[in-house]
Amino acid sequence: MAKEDKSKQDKPDRPEKKQAPAAQQQAQKPKKEAQAPRKDAAAAKPAAPEVPAPPARLGIYYREKVVPELIQKFGYKTVMQVPRLRKITINMGVGETTTDKKVLDNAVADMAKIAGQKPVVTKARRSIANFKVRAGFPVGCMVTLRGARMYEFLDRLVNIAMPRIRDFRGVSNRDFDGRGNYSLGFKEQIIFPEIDYDKIDTLRGMNIAITTSAKTDDEARALLAAFRFPFKH
């Protein structure tokens, strides 16, 4: 009987030892739950804006003014036949990368400010010993704009950048490729107001190619002229 009493007295002590870690776990759970809202609050900071960005000004101008003018001028039967802008490609070649690799980083930063979009680094396709260039070596950067950014860039190019060119008298109306695409070049990137003249390392030129859906050069010329493109008369 004494042995049975001892065994009964020992049994209640065992669950108390097992309950001790469980009590500690329950005490730790509220701490983890209290930390969870902090992560959610941090993740909620970079949320998208509630108000969407307004449409591009030239996009609205194209639909309301340019399309009726071109239909009346060329006699299109449907709106889908009216030529439109497809994309604008900006290309900047940087040959100094063979001696200093930081030059490419500065060129990419300047183009990102001008276009409002991160550019892509272009690489050499072939090795050229005279220029100390190997295949796959970075030689420049480019960016392709479509949609609202395309219209916004064209708006800044025509109304702000071109008037800031020294001794500007208009662009040539013959730089079409015969398929409705137009290309032009600039010697300095400081014509854009986004570039601070005091913070650049050197002057760089760039090529701008405007791709349209026009089938002939006359239609593409009329399309760009409707956007008040400053052609030489």
mmCIF file of C-alpha atoms in Angstrom:
data_model
loop_
_atom_site.group_PDB
_atom_site.id
_atom_site.type_symbol
_atom_site.label_atom_id
_atom_site.label_comp_id
_atom_site.label_asym_id
_atom_site.label_seq_id
_atom_site.Cartn_x
_atom_site.Cartn_y
_atom_site.Cartn_z
ATOM 1 C CA MET A 1 0.000 0.000 0.000
ATOM 2 C CA ALA A 2 2.850 2.353 0.735
ATOM 3 C CA LYS A 3 4.265 1.769 -2.724
ATOM 4 C CA GLU A 4 0.911 2.564 -4.346
ATOM 5 C CA ASP A 5 0.615 5.797 -2.338
ATOM 6 C CA LYS A 6 4.060 6.869 -3.478
ATOM 7 C CA SER A 7 3.206 6.205 -7.126
ATOM 8 C CA LYS A 8 -0.032 8.245 -6.810
ATOM 9 C CA GLN A 9 1.896 11.114 -5.254
ATOM 10 C CA ASP A 10 4.472 11.080 -8.061
ATOM 11 C CA LYS A 11 1.860 11.147 -10.902
ATOM 12 C CA PRO A 12 0.531 14.733 -10.378
ATOM 13 C CA ASP A 13 4.105 16.076 -10.441
ATOM 14 C CA ARG A 14 4.776 14.869 -14.033
ATOM 15 C CA PRO A 15 2.063 16.921 -15.819
ATOM 16 C CA GLU A 16 3.290 20.038 -14.028
ATOM 17 C CA LYS A 17 6.717 19.605 -15.642
ATOM 18 C CA LYS A 18 5.125 19.173 -19.116
ATOM 19 C CA GLN A 19 2.821 22.163 -18.668
ATOM 20 C CA ALA A 20 5.685 24.501 -17.902
ATOM 21 C CA PRO A 21 7.052 24.650 -21.501
ATOM 22 C CA ALA A 22 3.468 24.912 -22.868
ATOM 23 C CA ALA A 23 2.827 27.930 -20.661
ATOM 24 C CA GLN A 24 6.011 29.512 -21.951
ATOM 25 C CA GLN A 25 4.919 28.902 -25.555
ATOM 26 C CA GLN A 26 1.555 30.513 -24.879
ATOM 27 C CA ALA A 27 3.319 33.481 -23.336
ATOM 28 C CA GLN A 28 5.552 33.829 -26.427
ATOM 29 C CA LYS A 29 2.667 33.651 -28.937
ATOM 30 C CA PRO A 30 1.289 37.117 -28.167
ATOM 31 C CA LYS A 31 4.749 38.596 -28.802
ATOM 32 C CA LYS A 32 4.860 37.112 -32.320
ATOM 33 C CA GLU A 33 1.333 38.294 -33.004
ATOM 34 C CA ALA A 34 2.247 41.743 -31.768
ATOM 35 C CA GLN A 35 5.195 41.875 -34.208
ATOM 36 C CA ALA A 36 3.033 40.844 -37.194
ATOM 37 C CA PRO A 37 1.267 44.206 -37.595
ATOM 38 C CA ARG A 38 4.659 45.973 -37.880
ATOM 39 C CA LYS A 39 5.548 43.933 -40.989
ATOM 40 C CA ASP A 40 2.154 44.620 -42.512
ATOM 41 C CA ALA A 41 2.507 48.335 -41.823
ATOM 42 C CA ALA A 42 5.954 48.407 -43.439
ATOM 43 C CA ALA A 43 4.665 46.563 -46.499
ATOM 44 C CA ALA A 44 1.712 48.931 -46.844
ATOM 45 C CA LYS A 45 3.913 52.059 -47.217
ATOM 46 C CA PRO A 46 4.932 51.595 -50.905
ATOM 47 C CA ALA A 47 1.321 51.170 -52.007
ATOM 48 C CA ALA A 48 0.199 52.453 -55.395
ATOM 49 C CA PRO A 49 -1.413 55.905 -55.477
ATOM 50 C CA GLU A 50 -5.179 55.949 -55.319
ATOM 51 C CA VAL A 51 -5.507 58.632 -58.018
ATOM 52 C CA PRO A 52 -4.312 57.394 -61.457
ATOM 53 C CA ALA A 53 -1.955 59.486 -63.539
ATOM 54 C CA PRO A 54 -3.660 61.873 -65.977
ATOM 55 C CA PRO A 55 -3.529 60.953 -69.684
ATOM 56 C CA ALA A 56 -0.869 62.488 -71.900
ATOM 57 C CA ARG A 57 -1.757 65.879 -73.339
ATOM 58 C CA LEU A 58 -0.646 64.986 -76.867
ATOM 59 C CA GLY A 59 -2.598 61.729 -76.702
ATOM 60 C CA ILE A 60 -5.828 63.668 -76.193
ATOM 61 C CA TYR A 61 -4.781 66.211 -78.843
ATOM 62 C CA TYR A 62 -4.181 63.389 -81.343
ATOM 63 C CA ARG A 63 -7.655 61.908 -80.890
ATOM 64 C CA GLU A 64 -9.529 65.226 -80.915
ATOM 65 C CA LYS A 65 -7.622 67.332 -83.461
ATOM 66 C CA VAL A 66 -5.075 65.339 -85.464
ATOM 67 C CA VAL A 67 -7.320 62.450 -86.513
ATOM 68 C CA PRO A 68 -10.088 64.653 -88.025
ATOM 69 C CA GLU A 69 -7.498 66.788 -89.856
ATOM 70 C CA LEU A 70 -5.770 63.781 -91.445
ATOM 71 C CA ILE A 71 -9.086 62.179 -92.418
ATOM 72 C CA GLN A 72 -10.113 65.366 -94.174
ATOM 73 C CA LYS A 73 -6.724 65.793 -95.872
ATOM 74 C CA PHE A 74 -6.125 62.235 -97.139
ATOM 75 C CA GLY A 75 -9.726 61.020 -97.338
ATOM 76 C CA TYR A 76 -9.449 57.997 -95.064
ATOM 77 C CA LYS A 77 -12.578 55.879 -94.831
ATOM 78 C CA THR A 78 -12.066 54.688 -91.248
ATOM 79 C CA VAL A 79 -10.232 55.946 -88.206
ATOM 80 C CA MET A 80 -7.980 52.874 -88.222
ATOM 81 C CA GLN A 81 -6.374 54.045 -91.477
ATOM 82 C CA VAL A 82 -5.112 57.248 -89.873
ATOM 83 C CA PRO A 83 -1.337 57.012 -89.189
ATOM 84 C CA ARG A 84 -0.265 57.088 -85.566
ATOM 85 C CA LEU A 85 2.881 57.007 -83.487
ATOM 86 C CA ARG A 86 4.037 53.523 -82.541
ATOM 87 C CA LYS A 87 7.216 54.131 -80.563
ATOM 88 C CA ILE A 88 10.141 56.496 -80.008
ATOM 89 C CA THR A 89 13.628 55.026 -79.633
ATOM 90 C CA ILE A 90 16.465 56.993 -78.028
ATOM 91 C CA ASN A 91 20.008 55.735 -78.573
ATOM 92 C CA MET A 92 23.194 57.088 -77.016
ATOM 93 C CA GLY A 93 26.608 55.756 -78.017
ATOM 94 C CA VAL A 94 29.432 55.970 -75.490
ATOM 95 C CA GLY A 95 32.815 55.173 -76.992
ATOM 96 C CA GLU A 96 34.781 56.299 -73.927
ATOM 97 C CA THR A 97 33.838 53.130 -72.054
ATOM 98 C CA THR A 98 37.054 51.490 -73.316
ATOM 99 C CA THR A 99 39.085 53.745 -71.013
ATOM 100 C CA ASP A 100 36.648 54.564 -68.197
ATOM 101 C CA LYS A 101 33.675 52.396 -67.212
ATOM 102 C CA LYS A 102 32.113 55.139 -65.077
ATOM 103 C CA VAL A 103 31.251 57.041 -68.246
ATOM 104 C CA LEU A 104 28.601 54.451 -69.097
ATOM 105 C CA ASP A 105 26.976 54.817 -65.676
ATOM 106 C CA ASN A 106 26.753 58.570 -66.143
ATOM 107 C CA ALA A 107 25.257 58.141 -69.620
ATOM 108 C CA VAL A 108 22.634 55.714 -68.297
ATOM 109 C CA ALA A 109 21.732 58.139 -65.502
ATOM 110 C CA ASP A 110 21.326 61.022 -67.965
ATOM 111 C CA MET A 111 19.115 59.003 -70.302
ATOM 112 C CA ALA A 112 16.961 57.785 -67.414
ATOM 113 C CA LYS A 113 16.302 61.415 -66.448
ATOM 114 C CA ILE A 114 15.481 62.399 -70.027
ATOM 115 C CA ALA A 115 13.204 59.478 -70.895
ATOM 116 C CA GLY A 116 11.712 58.781 -67.461
ATOM 117 C CA GLN A 117 12.438 55.091 -67.974
ATOM 118 C CA LYS A 118 15.404 52.863 -67.217
ATOM 119 C CA PRO A 119 17.531 52.369 -70.380
ATOM 120 C CA VAL A 120 19.071 49.153 -71.639
ATOM 121 C CA VAL A 121 22.840 48.850 -72.042
ATOM 122 C CA THR A 122 23.823 47.988 -75.631
ATOM 123 C CA LYS A 123 26.819 45.754 -76.332
ATOM 124 C CA ALA A 124 29.115 45.365 -79.299
ATOM 125 C CA ARG A 125 28.222 42.586 -81.735
ATOM 126 C CA ARG A 126 31.702 42.219 -83.210
ATOM 127 C CA SER A 127 35.269 42.736 -82.079
ATOM 128 C CA ILE A 128 37.049 45.741 -83.621
ATOM 129 C CA ALA A 129 40.761 45.905 -82.863
ATOM 130 C CA ASN A 130 41.239 49.466 -84.113
ATOM 131 C CA PHE A 131 38.714 50.778 -81.580
ATOM 132 C CA LYS A 132 39.825 48.377 -78.817
ATOM 133 C CA VAL A 133 36.330 46.872 -78.648
ATOM 134 C CA ARG A 134 35.519 43.214 -78.063
ATOM 135 C CA ALA A 135 32.293 41.370 -78.756
ATOM 136 C CA GLY A 136 29.896 41.781 -75.832
ATOM 137 C CA PHE A 137 31.599 44.947 -74.582
ATOM 138 C CA PRO A 138 29.133 47.715 -73.454
ATOM 139 C CA VAL A 139 29.267 50.609 -75.910
ATOM 140 C CA GLY A 140 26.099 52.616 -75.173
ATOM 141 C CA CYS A 141 22.506 52.592 -73.974
ATOM 142 C CA MET A 142 19.050 52.886 -75.478
ATOM 143 C CA VAL A 143 15.421 53.162 -74.413
ATOM 144 C CA THR A 144 12.114 52.558 -76.216
ATOM 145 C CA LEU A 145 9.070 54.632 -75.269
ATOM 146 C CA ARG A 146 5.461 53.713 -75.984
ATOM 147 C CA GLY A 147 2.038 54.920 -74.904
ATOM 148 C CA ALA A 148 1.760 57.855 -72.504
ATOM 149 C CA ARG A 149 5.521 58.178 -71.976
ATOM 150 C CA MET A 150 6.023 58.419 -75.732
ATOM 151 C CA TYR A 151 3.575 61.330 -76.031
ATOM 152 C CA GLU A 152 5.034 63.064 -72.969
ATOM 153 C CA PHE A 153 8.564 62.810 -74.348
ATOM 154 C CA LEU A 154 7.457 64.157 -77.747
ATOM 155 C CA ASP A 155 5.716 67.039 -75.987
ATOM 156 C CA ARG A 156 8.870 67.971 -74.092
ATOM 157 C CA LEU A 157 11.016 67.497 -77.194
ATOM 158 C CA VAL A 158 8.972 69.809 -79.428
ATOM 159 C CA ASN A 159 7.932 72.493 -76.946
ATOM 160 C CA ILE A 160 10.905 72.668 -74.545
ATOM 161 C CA ALA A 161 14.062 70.913 -75.783
ATOM 162 C CA MET A 162 14.230 72.041 -79.426
ATOM 163 C CA PRO A 163 13.726 75.765 -78.696
ATOM 164 C CA ARG A 164 16.727 75.583 -76.349
ATOM 165 C CA ILE A 165 19.099 74.532 -79.154
ATOM 166 C CA ARG A 166 21.589 77.238 -80.065
ATOM 167 C CA ASP A 167 20.821 78.884 -83.428
ATOM 168 C CA PHE A 168 17.922 76.535 -84.029
ATOM 169 C CA ARG A 169 16.159 77.061 -87.362
ATOM 170 C CA GLY A 170 14.120 73.885 -87.622
ATOM 171 C CA VAL A 171 14.785 70.249 -88.497
ATOM 172 C CA SER A 172 15.085 68.758 -91.951
ATOM 173 C CA ASN A 173 11.922 67.406 -93.568
ATOM 174 C CA ARG A 174 13.881 64.894 -95.662
ATOM 175 C CA ASP A 175 15.156 62.564 -92.931
ATOM 176 C CA PHE A 176 12.502 59.922 -93.604
ATOM 177 C CA ASP A 177 13.410 56.346 -94.489
ATOM 178 C CA GLY A 178 10.703 55.894 -97.159
ATOM 179 C CA ARG A 179 8.443 53.857 -94.859
ATOM 180 C CA GLY A 180 7.060 56.605 -92.667
ATOM 181 C CA ASN A 181 9.794 56.661 -89.993
ATOM 182 C CA TYR A 182 11.749 59.767 -89.027
ATOM 183 C CA SER A 183 15.124 60.075 -87.293
ATOM 184 C CA LEU A 184 17.121 63.020 -85.988
ATOM 185 C CA GLY A 185 20.141 63.596 -83.797
ATOM 186 C CA PHE A 186 21.371 66.041 -81.151
ATOM 187 C CA LYS A 187 24.925 66.873 -80.117
ATOM 188 C CA GLU A 188 24.171 67.817 -76.502
ATOM 189 C CA GLN A 189 21.941 66.300 -73.841
ATOM 190 C CA ILE A 190 21.716 69.573 -71.916
ATOM 191 C CA ILE A 191 18.885 70.792 -74.165
ATOM 192 C CA PHE A 192 16.538 68.825 -71.910
ATOM 193 C CA PRO A 193 15.630 70.658 -68.685
ATOM 194 C CA GLU A 194 15.985 67.449 -66.626
ATOM 195 C CA ILE A 195 19.782 67.597 -67.028
ATOM 196 C CA ASP A 196 21.685 69.896 -64.667
ATOM 197 C CA TYR A 197 24.602 71.483 -66.543
ATOM 198 C CA ASP A 198 26.728 71.762 -63.386
ATOM 199 C CA LYS A 199 26.485 68.041 -62.589
ATOM 200 C CA ILE A 200 27.379 66.453 -65.959
ATOM 201 C CA ASP A 201 30.851 65.085 -66.707
ATOM 202 C CA THR A 202 30.827 65.680 -70.479
ATOM 203 C CA LEU A 203 28.517 66.513 -73.383
ATOM 204 C CA ARG A 204 26.952 63.543 -75.163
ATOM 205 C CA GLY A 205 24.892 63.304 -78.314
ATOM 206 C CA MET A 206 21.935 61.048 -78.994
ATOM 207 C CA ASN A 207 19.826 59.736 -81.853
ATOM 208 C CA ILE A 208 16.024 59.768 -81.750
ATOM 209 C CA ALA A 209 13.976 57.554 -84.087
ATOM 210 C CA ILE A 210 10.218 58.125 -84.383
ATOM 211 C CA THR A 211 8.370 55.078 -85.719
ATOM 212 C CA THR A 212 4.899 55.625 -87.185
ATOM 213 C CA SER A 213 2.285 53.447 -88.863
ATOM 214 C CA ALA A 214 2.249 55.660 -91.995
ATOM 215 C CA LYS A 215 2.834 53.904 -95.316
ATOM 216 C CA THR A 216 4.390 56.890 -97.081
ATOM 217 C CA ASP A 217 6.662 59.760 -96.090
ATOM 218 C CA ASP A 218 4.007 62.351 -96.945
ATOM 219 C CA GLU A 219 1.580 60.845 -94.437
ATOM 220 C CA ALA A 220 4.269 60.666 -91.761
ATOM 221 C CA ARG A 221 5.307 64.259 -92.475
ATOM 222 C CA ALA A 222 1.690 65.412 -92.135
ATOM 223 C CA LEU A 223 1.357 63.480 -88.860
ATOM 224 C CA LEU A 224 4.438 65.082 -87.299
ATOM 225 C CA ALA A 225 3.483 68.506 -88.655
ATOM 226 C CA ALA A 226 0.110 68.142 -86.910
ATOM 227 C CA PHE A 227 2.051 67.773 -83.646
ATOM 228 C CA ARG A 228 3.748 71.119 -84.481
ATOM 229 C CA PHE A 229 7.050 69.469 -85.359
ATOM 230 C CA PRO A 230 9.391 72.344 -86.401
ATOM 231 C CA PHE A 231 10.245 71.406 -89.983
ATOM 232 C CA LYS A 232 12.203 73.764 -92.223
ATOM 233 C CA HIS A 233 9.967 75.347 -94.867
#
